[in-house]
PDB file of C-alpha atoms in Angstrom:
ATOM      1  CA  LYS X   1     162.672  72.540  12.224  1.00  0.00           C
ATOM      2  CA  ALA X   2     164.425  72.006  14.665  1.00  0.00           C
ATOM      3  CA  GLY X   3     167.871  69.584  13.955  1.00  0.00           C
ATOM      4  CA  VAL X   4     169.178  67.112  15.709  1.00  0.00           C
ATOM      5  CA  THR X   5     170.551  67.823  19.024  1.00  0.00           C
ATOM      6  CA  GLN X   6     172.677  65.839  21.212  1.00  0.00           C
ATOM      7  CA  THR X   7     173.438  66.380  25.064  1.00  0.00           C
ATOM      8  CA  PRO X   8     175.206  66.397  26.722  1.00  0.00           C
ATOM      9  CA  ARG X   9     177.561  68.682  24.555  1.00  0.00           C
ATOM     10  CA  TYR X  10     181.191  67.665  26.091  1.00  0.00           C
ATOM     11  CA  LEU X  11     181.299  65.286  28.527  1.00  0.00           C
ATOM     12  CA  ILE X  12     184.555  63.589  30.566  1.00  0.00           C
ATOM     13  CA  LYS X  13     184.732  60.277  32.458  1.00  0.00           C
ATOM     14  CA  THR X  14     187.307  58.085  33.860  1.00  0.00           C
ATOM     15  CA  ARG X  15     188.137  54.963  33.033  1.00  0.00           C
ATOM     16  CA  GLY X  16     185.972  51.748  33.918  1.00  0.00           C
ATOM     17  CA  GLN X  17     182.678  54.349  34.049  1.00  0.00           C
ATOM     18  CA  GLN X  18     180.035  54.142  31.762  1.00  0.00           C
ATOM     19  CA  VAL X  19     178.606  56.091  29.898  1.00  0.00           C
ATOM     20  CA  THR X  20     175.073  58.070  28.443  1.00  0.00           C
ATOM     21  CA  LEU X  21     175.162  59.915  25.604  1.00  0.00           C
ATOM     22  CA  SER X  22     171.515  61.450  23.802  1.00  0.00           C
ATOM     23  CA  CYS X  23     170.248  62.622  20.345  1.00  0.00           C
ATOM     24  CA  SER X  24     166.754  63.537  19.383  1.00  0.00           C
ATOM     25  CA  PRO X  25     165.982  63.057  16.042  1.00  0.00           C
ATOM     26  CA  ILE X  26     163.967  66.188  13.790  1.00  0.00           C
ATOM     27  CA  SER X  27     160.641  65.441  14.152  1.00  0.00           C
ATOM     28  CA  GLY X  28     159.625  63.307  11.470  1.00  0.00           C
ATOM     29  CA  HIS X  29     162.362  61.914  11.053  1.00  0.00           C
ATOM     30  CA  ARG X  30     162.288  57.555  12.687  1.00  0.00           C
ATOM     31  CA  SER X  31     165.487  56.517  11.562  1.00  0.00           C
ATOM     32  CA  VAL X  32     168.401  57.503  14.167  1.00  0.00           C
ATOM     33  CA  SER X  33     172.748  56.527  13.323  1.00  0.00           C
ATOM     34  CA  TRP X  34     175.149  57.004  15.742  1.00  0.00           C
ATOM     35  CA  TYR X  35     179.033  57.443  13.836  1.00  0.00           C
ATOM     36  CA  GLN X  36     182.353  57.896  16.209  1.00  0.00           C
ATOM     37  CA  GLN X  37     184.682  60.268  14.886  1.00  0.00           C
ATOM     38  CA  THR X  38     188.249  60.071  16.189  1.00  0.00           C
ATOM     39  CA  PRO X  39     191.803  61.968  14.318  1.00  0.00           C
ATOM     40  CA  GLY X  40     193.270  58.251  13.816  1.00  0.00           C
ATOM     41  CA  GLN X  41     190.290  55.772  12.708  1.00  0.00           C
ATOM     42  CA  GLY X  42     188.101  59.054  11.384  1.00  0.00           C
ATOM     43  CA  LEU X  43     184.255  58.497  10.894  1.00  0.00           C
ATOM     44  CA  GLN X  44     182.782  55.133  12.066  1.00  0.00           C
ATOM     45  CA  PHE X  45     179.736  53.401  11.849  1.00  0.00           C
ATOM     46  CA  LEU X  46     178.383  52.300  15.125  1.00  0.00           C
ATOM     47  CA  PHE X  47     175.181  51.379  14.687  1.00  0.00           C
ATOM     48  CA  GLU X  48     171.303  52.734  12.981  1.00  0.00           C
ATOM     49  CA  TYR X  49     168.171  52.701  14.513  1.00  0.00           C
ATOM     50  CA  PHE X  50     164.699  52.271  12.853  1.00  0.00           C
ATOM     51  CA  SER X  51     160.989  51.698  14.396  1.00  0.00           C
ATOM     52  CA  GLU X  52     162.869  50.989  18.267  1.00  0.00           C
ATOM     53  CA  THR X  53     164.890  48.572  16.569  1.00  0.00           C
ATOM     54  CA  GLN X  54     168.335  48.200  15.902  1.00  0.00           C
ATOM     55  CA  ARG X  55     168.767  47.376  11.713  1.00  0.00           C
ATOM     56  CA  ASN X  56     172.700  47.624  11.489  1.00  0.00           C
ATOM     57  CA  LYS X  57     175.525  47.857  13.924  1.00  0.00           C
ATOM     58  CA  GLY X  58     179.195  48.146  12.797  1.00  0.00           C
ATOM     59  CA  ASN X  59     181.947  46.657  14.383  1.00  0.00           C
ATOM     60  CA  PHE X  60     182.467  47.668  17.741  1.00  0.00           C
ATOM     61  CA  PRO X  61     182.338  45.445  20.997  1.00  0.00           C
ATOM     62  CA  GLY X  62     179.380  44.666  23.270  1.00  0.00           C
ATOM     63  CA  ARG X  63     180.330  47.742  25.735  1.00  0.00           C
ATOM     64  CA  PHE X  64     178.769  49.909  23.029  1.00  0.00           C
ATOM     65  CA  SER X  65     175.200  50.217  23.132  1.00  0.00           C
ATOM     66  CA  GLY X  66     171.891  52.100  22.333  1.00  0.00           C
ATOM     67  CA  ARG X  67     168.001  51.892  22.381  1.00  0.00           C
ATOM     68  CA  GLN X  68     165.523  53.890  20.771  1.00  0.00           C
ATOM     69  CA  PHE X  69     161.983  55.104  21.789  1.00  0.00           C
ATOM     70  CA  SER X  70     158.866  55.811  20.582  1.00  0.00           C
ATOM     71  CA  ASN X  71     159.516  59.132  19.659  1.00  0.00           C
ATOM     72  CA  SER X  72     162.375  58.204  17.674  1.00  0.00           C
ATOM     73  CA  ARG X  73     164.936  59.741  20.847  1.00  0.00           C
ATOM     74  CA  SER X  74     168.051  57.449  20.754  1.00  0.00           C
ATOM     75  CA  GLU X  75     170.830  56.641  23.725  1.00  0.00           C
ATOM     76  CA  MET X  76     174.166  55.484  23.317  1.00  0.00           C
ATOM     77  CA  ASN X  77     175.774  53.517  25.589  1.00  0.00           C
ATOM     78  CA  VAL X  78     179.493  53.150  26.421  1.00  0.00           C
ATOM     79  CA  SER X  79     180.645  50.891  29.447  1.00  0.00           C
ATOM     80  CA  THR X  80     183.563  50.222  31.466  1.00  0.00           C
ATOM     81  CA  LEU X  81     185.549  53.500  29.585  1.00  0.00           C
ATOM     82  CA  GLU X  82     188.526  52.945  27.738  1.00  0.00           C
ATOM     83  CA  LEU X  83     191.011  55.562  27.325  1.00  0.00           C
ATOM     84  CA  GLY X  84     190.601  54.483  23.091  1.00  0.00           C
ATOM     85  CA  ASP X  85     187.250  56.267  23.811  1.00  0.00           C
ATOM     86  CA  SER X  86     188.039  59.256  23.420  1.00  0.00           C
ATOM     87  CA  ALA X  87     185.526  60.660  20.993  1.00  0.00           C
ATOM     88  CA  LEU X  88     183.528  63.304  19.207  1.00  0.00           C
ATOM     89  CA  TYR X  89     180.115  60.966  18.940  1.00  0.00           C
ATOM     90  CA  LEU X  90     177.822  61.683  16.203  1.00  0.00           C
ATOM     91  CA  CYS X  91     173.657  61.665  15.750  1.00  0.00           C
ATOM     92  CA  ALA X  92     172.573  61.511  12.708  1.00  0.00           C
ATOM     93  CA  SER X  93     168.545  61.117  11.743  1.00  0.00           C
ATOM     94  CA  SER X  94     166.554  59.946   8.618  1.00  0.00           C
ATOM     95  CA  PRO X  95     163.001  60.465   7.722  1.00  0.00           C
ATOM     96  CA  TRP X  96     162.845  56.796   6.833  1.00  0.00           C
ATOM     97  CA  GLY X  97     165.629  55.583   6.939  1.00  0.00           C
ATOM     98  CA  GLY X  98     165.369  55.056   2.441  1.00  0.00           C
ATOM     99  CA  PRO X  99     167.149  56.924   0.135  1.00  0.00           C
ATOM    100  CA  GLY X 100     167.817  60.671   2.136  1.00  0.00           C
ATOM    101  CA  ALA X 101     170.750  61.709   3.323  1.00  0.00           C
ATOM    102  CA  GLN X 102     171.203  62.248   7.362  1.00  0.00           C
ATOM    103  CA  TYR X 103     171.395  65.419   9.408  1.00  0.00           C
ATOM    104  CA  PHE X 104     173.836  65.175  11.874  1.00  0.00           C
ATOM    105  CA  GLY X 105     173.329  66.522  15.446  1.00  0.00           C
ATOM    106  CA  PRO X 106     176.343  68.901  16.695  1.00  0.00           C
ATOM    107  CA  GLY X 107     177.867  65.261  18.723  1.00  0.00           C
ATOM    108  CA  THR X 108     179.203  64.967  21.934  1.00  0.00           C
ATOM    109  CA  ARG X 109     182.807  65.809  22.847  1.00  0.00           C
ATOM    110  CA  LEU X 110     184.159  62.304  25.288  1.00  0.00           C
ATOM    111  CA  LEU X 111     186.882  62.604  26.994  1.00  0.00           C
ATOM    112  CA  VAL X 112     188.295  59.093  29.610  1.00  0.00           C
ATOM    113  CA  LEU X 113     190.417  59.667  31.691  1.00  0.00           C
TER     114      LEU X 113
ATOM    115  CA  ALA G   1     182.346  45.716   1.764  1.00  0.00           C
ATOM    116  CA  GLN G   2     182.720  49.350   0.573  1.00  0.00           C
ATOM    117  CA  THR G   3     185.332  52.064   1.333  1.00  0.00           C
ATOM    118  CA  VAL G   4     186.135  55.876  -0.020  1.00  0.00           C
ATOM    119  CA  THR G   5     188.812  57.209  -0.695  1.00  0.00           C
ATOM    120  CA  GLN G   6     190.430  60.300  -0.665  1.00  0.00           C
ATOM    121  CA  SER G   7     193.749  61.536  -1.848  1.00  0.00           C
ATOM    122  CA  GLN G   8     194.530  64.473  -0.641  1.00  0.00           C
ATOM    123  CA  PRO G   9     194.384  65.704   3.171  1.00  0.00           C
ATOM    124  CA  GLU G  10     194.945  69.334   2.145  1.00  0.00           C
ATOM    125  CA  MET G  11     193.671  71.402  -0.377  1.00  0.00           C
ATOM    126  CA  SER G  12     194.479  75.318  -0.523  1.00  0.00           C
ATOM    127  CA  VAL G  13     192.377  78.016  -2.527  1.00  0.00           C
ATOM    128  CA  GLN G  14     192.474  81.376  -3.809  1.00  0.00           C
ATOM    129  CA  GLU G  15     188.996  83.724  -2.352  1.00  0.00           C
ATOM    130  CA  ALA G  16     186.336  84.084  -5.567  1.00  0.00           C
ATOM    131  CA  GLU G  17     188.757  80.709  -7.032  1.00  0.00           C
ATOM    132  CA  THR G  18     187.694  77.563  -8.433  1.00  0.00           C
ATOM    133  CA  VAL G  19     188.854  74.269  -6.740  1.00  0.00           C
ATOM    134  CA  THR G  20     188.029  70.587  -6.493  1.00  0.00           C
ATOM    135  CA  LEU G  21     187.758  68.126  -4.296  1.00  0.00           C
ATOM    136  CA  SER G  22     188.758  64.388  -5.429  1.00  0.00           C
ATOM    137  CA  CYS G  23     186.756  60.987  -4.204  1.00  0.00           C
ATOM    138  CA  THR G  24     187.491  57.488  -5.344  1.00  0.00           C
ATOM    139  CA  TYR G  25     184.627  54.238  -4.269  1.00  0.00           C
ATOM    140  CA  ASP G  26     184.729  50.796  -4.448  1.00  0.00           C
ATOM    141  CA  THR G  27     181.060  49.009  -4.318  1.00  0.00           C
ATOM    142  CA  SER G  28     180.022  46.079  -6.688  1.00  0.00           C
ATOM    143  CA  GLU G  29     176.357  47.348  -5.394  1.00  0.00           C
ATOM    144  CA  SER G  30     174.655  48.942  -8.886  1.00  0.00           C
ATOM    145  CA  ASP G  31     171.945  51.729  -6.561  1.00  0.00           C
ATOM    146  CA  TYR G  32     173.538  53.758  -4.786  1.00  0.00           C
ATOM    147  CA  TYR G  33     173.980  57.102  -2.416  1.00  0.00           C
ATOM    148  CA  LEU G  34     177.077  59.845  -2.937  1.00  0.00           C
ATOM    149  CA  PHE G  35     177.469  62.755  -0.139  1.00  0.00           C
ATOM    150  CA  TRP G  36     179.305  64.954   0.626  1.00  0.00           C
ATOM    151  CA  TYR G  37     179.582  66.378   4.262  1.00  0.00           C
ATOM    152  CA  LYS G  38     181.397  69.674   5.303  1.00  0.00           C
ATOM    153  CA  GLN G  39     182.656  69.933   8.645  1.00  0.00           C
ATOM    154  CA  PRO G  40     184.220  73.353  10.085  1.00  0.00           C
ATOM    155  CA  PRO G  41     185.694  73.572  13.239  1.00  0.00           C
ATOM    156  CA  SER G  42     182.401  74.179  15.114  1.00  0.00           C
ATOM    157  CA  ARG G  43     182.670  69.809  13.879  1.00  0.00           C
ATOM    158  CA  GLN G  44     178.675  69.746  12.901  1.00  0.00           C
ATOM    159  CA  MET G  45     178.253  67.949   9.785  1.00  0.00           C
ATOM    160  CA  ILE G  46     176.707  69.635   7.268  1.00  0.00           C
ATOM    161  CA  LEU G  47     175.055  67.984   4.008  1.00  0.00           C
ATOM    162  CA  VAL G  48     176.677  69.918   1.214  1.00  0.00           C
ATOM    163  CA  ILE G  49     175.030  67.747  -1.379  1.00  0.00           C
ATOM    164  CA  ARG G  50     174.320  64.575  -2.355  1.00  0.00           C
ATOM    165  CA  GLN G  51     173.877  61.863  -5.937  1.00  0.00           C
ATOM    166  CA  GLU G  52     172.015  59.310  -6.135  1.00  0.00           C
ATOM    167  CA  ALA G  53     174.114  56.782  -8.770  1.00  0.00           C
ATOM    168  CA  TYR G  54     171.232  55.655 -10.742  1.00  0.00           C
ATOM    169  CA  LYS G  55     171.073  59.787 -12.609  1.00  0.00           C
ATOM    170  CA  GLN G  56     173.333  60.518 -14.681  1.00  0.00           C
ATOM    171  CA  GLN G  57     173.507  64.309 -14.243  1.00  0.00           C
ATOM    172  CA  ASN G  58     175.002  65.765 -12.120  1.00  0.00           C
ATOM    173  CA  ALA G  59     174.044  67.103  -9.263  1.00  0.00           C
ATOM    174  CA  THR G  60     174.950  70.984  -8.120  1.00  0.00           C
ATOM    175  CA  GLU G  61     173.756  73.671  -5.529  1.00  0.00           C
ATOM    176  CA  ASN G  62     174.348  77.034  -5.572  1.00  0.00           C
ATOM    177  CA  ARG G  63     178.569  77.313  -5.812  1.00  0.00           C
ATOM    178  CA  PHE G  64     178.905  73.317  -5.757  1.00  0.00           C
ATOM    179  CA  SER G  65     178.929  70.389  -8.091  1.00  0.00           C
ATOM    180  CA  VAL G  66     180.338  67.695  -8.315  1.00  0.00           C
ATOM    181  CA  ASN G  67     181.220  65.619 -11.224  1.00  0.00           C
ATOM    182  CA  PHE G  68     179.894  62.108 -10.686  1.00  0.00           C
ATOM    183  CA  GLN G  69     181.643  59.052 -13.534  1.00  0.00           C
ATOM    184  CA  LYS G  70     180.486  55.978 -12.511  1.00  0.00           C
ATOM    185  CA  ALA G  71     182.447  53.378 -14.340  1.00  0.00           C
ATOM    186  CA  ALA G  72     184.716  54.733 -12.672  1.00  0.00           C
ATOM    187  CA  LYS G  73     183.992  55.187  -9.313  1.00  0.00           C
ATOM    188  CA  SER G  74     184.746  58.838  -9.235  1.00  0.00           C
ATOM    189  CA  PHE G  75     182.803  60.909  -7.490  1.00  0.00           C
ATOM    190  CA  SER G  76     184.252  64.738  -6.777  1.00  0.00           C
ATOM    191  CA  LEU G  77     183.349  68.398  -5.806  1.00  0.00           C
ATOM    192  CA  LYS G  78     183.874  71.150  -7.635  1.00  0.00           C
ATOM    193  CA  ILE G  79     183.256  74.594  -5.476  1.00  0.00           C
ATOM    194  CA  SER G  80     182.969  77.445  -7.946  1.00  0.00           C
ATOM    195  CA  ASP G  81     183.966  81.149  -6.006  1.00  0.00           C
ATOM    196  CA  SER G  82     186.064  79.511  -2.956  1.00  0.00           C
ATOM    197  CA  GLN G  83     184.667  81.698   0.199  1.00  0.00           C
ATOM    198  CA  LEU G  84     186.498  82.488   4.119  1.00  0.00           C
ATOM    199  CA  GLY G  85     183.369  80.366   5.283  1.00  0.00           C
ATOM    200  CA  ASP G  86     183.682  77.565   2.889  1.00  0.00           C
ATOM    201  CA  ALA G  87     187.200  76.639   4.953  1.00  0.00           C
ATOM    202  CA  ALA G  88     186.520  72.927   6.782  1.00  0.00           C
ATOM    203  CA  MET G  89     187.223  68.923   6.381  1.00  0.00           C
ATOM    204  CA  TYR G  90     185.730  67.957   3.291  1.00  0.00           C
ATOM    205  CA  PHE G  91     184.206  64.048   3.688  1.00  0.00           C
ATOM    206  CA  CYS G  92     182.808  62.638   0.267  1.00  0.00           C
ATOM    207  CA  ALA G  93     180.548  59.356   1.979  1.00  0.00           C
ATOM    208  CA  TYR G  94     179.052  56.176   0.348  1.00  0.00           C
ATOM    209  CA  ARG G  95     175.485  54.799   1.253  1.00  0.00           C
ATOM    210  CA  GLY G  96     174.572  51.548  -0.310  1.00  0.00           C
ATOM    211  CA  GLN G  97     170.796  50.311  -0.652  1.00  0.00           C
ATOM    212  CA  GLY G  98     168.696  47.644   0.919  1.00  0.00           C
ATOM    213  CA  THR G  99     170.919  45.569   4.465  1.00  0.00           C
ATOM    214  CA  SER G 100     173.483  48.473   4.677  1.00  0.00           C
ATOM    215  CA  GLY G 101     170.216  50.490   5.649  1.00  0.00           C
ATOM    216  CA  SER G 102     170.851  54.520   6.481  1.00  0.00           C
ATOM    217  CA  ARG G 103     175.435  53.474   6.332  1.00  0.00           C
ATOM    218  CA  LEU G 104     177.584  55.984   5.964  1.00  0.00           C
ATOM    219  CA  THR G 105     180.765  54.769   4.717  1.00  0.00           C
ATOM    220  CA  PHE G 106     182.952  57.925   4.513  1.00  0.00           C
ATOM    221  CA  GLY G 107     186.200  58.752   3.248  1.00  0.00           C
ATOM    222  CA  GLU G 108     189.243  59.916   5.011  1.00  0.00           C
ATOM    223  CA  GLY G 109     188.863  63.591   4.670  1.00  0.00           C
ATOM    224  CA  THR G 110     190.108  66.937   3.360  1.00  0.00           C
ATOM    225  CA  GLN G 111     191.163  69.559   4.916  1.00  0.00           C
ATOM    226  CA  LEU G 112     190.060  73.402   2.760  1.00  0.00           C
ATOM    227  CA  THR G 113     192.341  76.049   4.053  1.00  0.00           C
ATOM    228  CA  VAL G 114     190.314  79.738   1.425  1.00  0.00           C
ATOM    229  CA  ASN G 115     193.162  82.072   1.866  1.00  0.00           C
ATOM    230  CA  PRO G 116     191.760  85.853   1.282  1.00  0.00           C
TER     231      PRO G 116
END
């Protein structure tokens, strides 16, 4: 099976712009979660989608949003980018959001100038 | 809220030796899952091993094993016969049950260096 894929892998934006990141889960996986990784804050949970519904949300401002499509692919959007949004954004999928482990994609590295 | 603590920011081990990485967590839940993930320089997070809290038997995956002490809320990772390819950042992660869904709470990470 193909693993979790994320596009783009690298992105450079300027403050005030918006960005959309994409994640395709492992085939058959219906749960997709997003995490932000920074040197200062470590790995932080952004949100989880399951069957096109947001099931959980982390403690991030409303500028961070996401959605999931009927084929389980997910996108996250960050509007009005700030310098502090520079991070590695990781997407993870799991079979049905139950007790299984999450499997991560390679991440999208976002640099905000 | 659940918290995960890894008190060793860095560890080093000689090739072929054994090393143990520590992790403690805090939770009021009785059922949960614990994981160790490895993040090499490529930044790809790789699942190393998982443990279900209701299972008393410690999980083992080839050279990787855990020491799960539920009462002490401790979950350490032992790497036997360390190899150069084991060098990476290791994260301990907690996943609860119920409304928390698939959400993982991560520790701060332990950077493991393997010396030849």
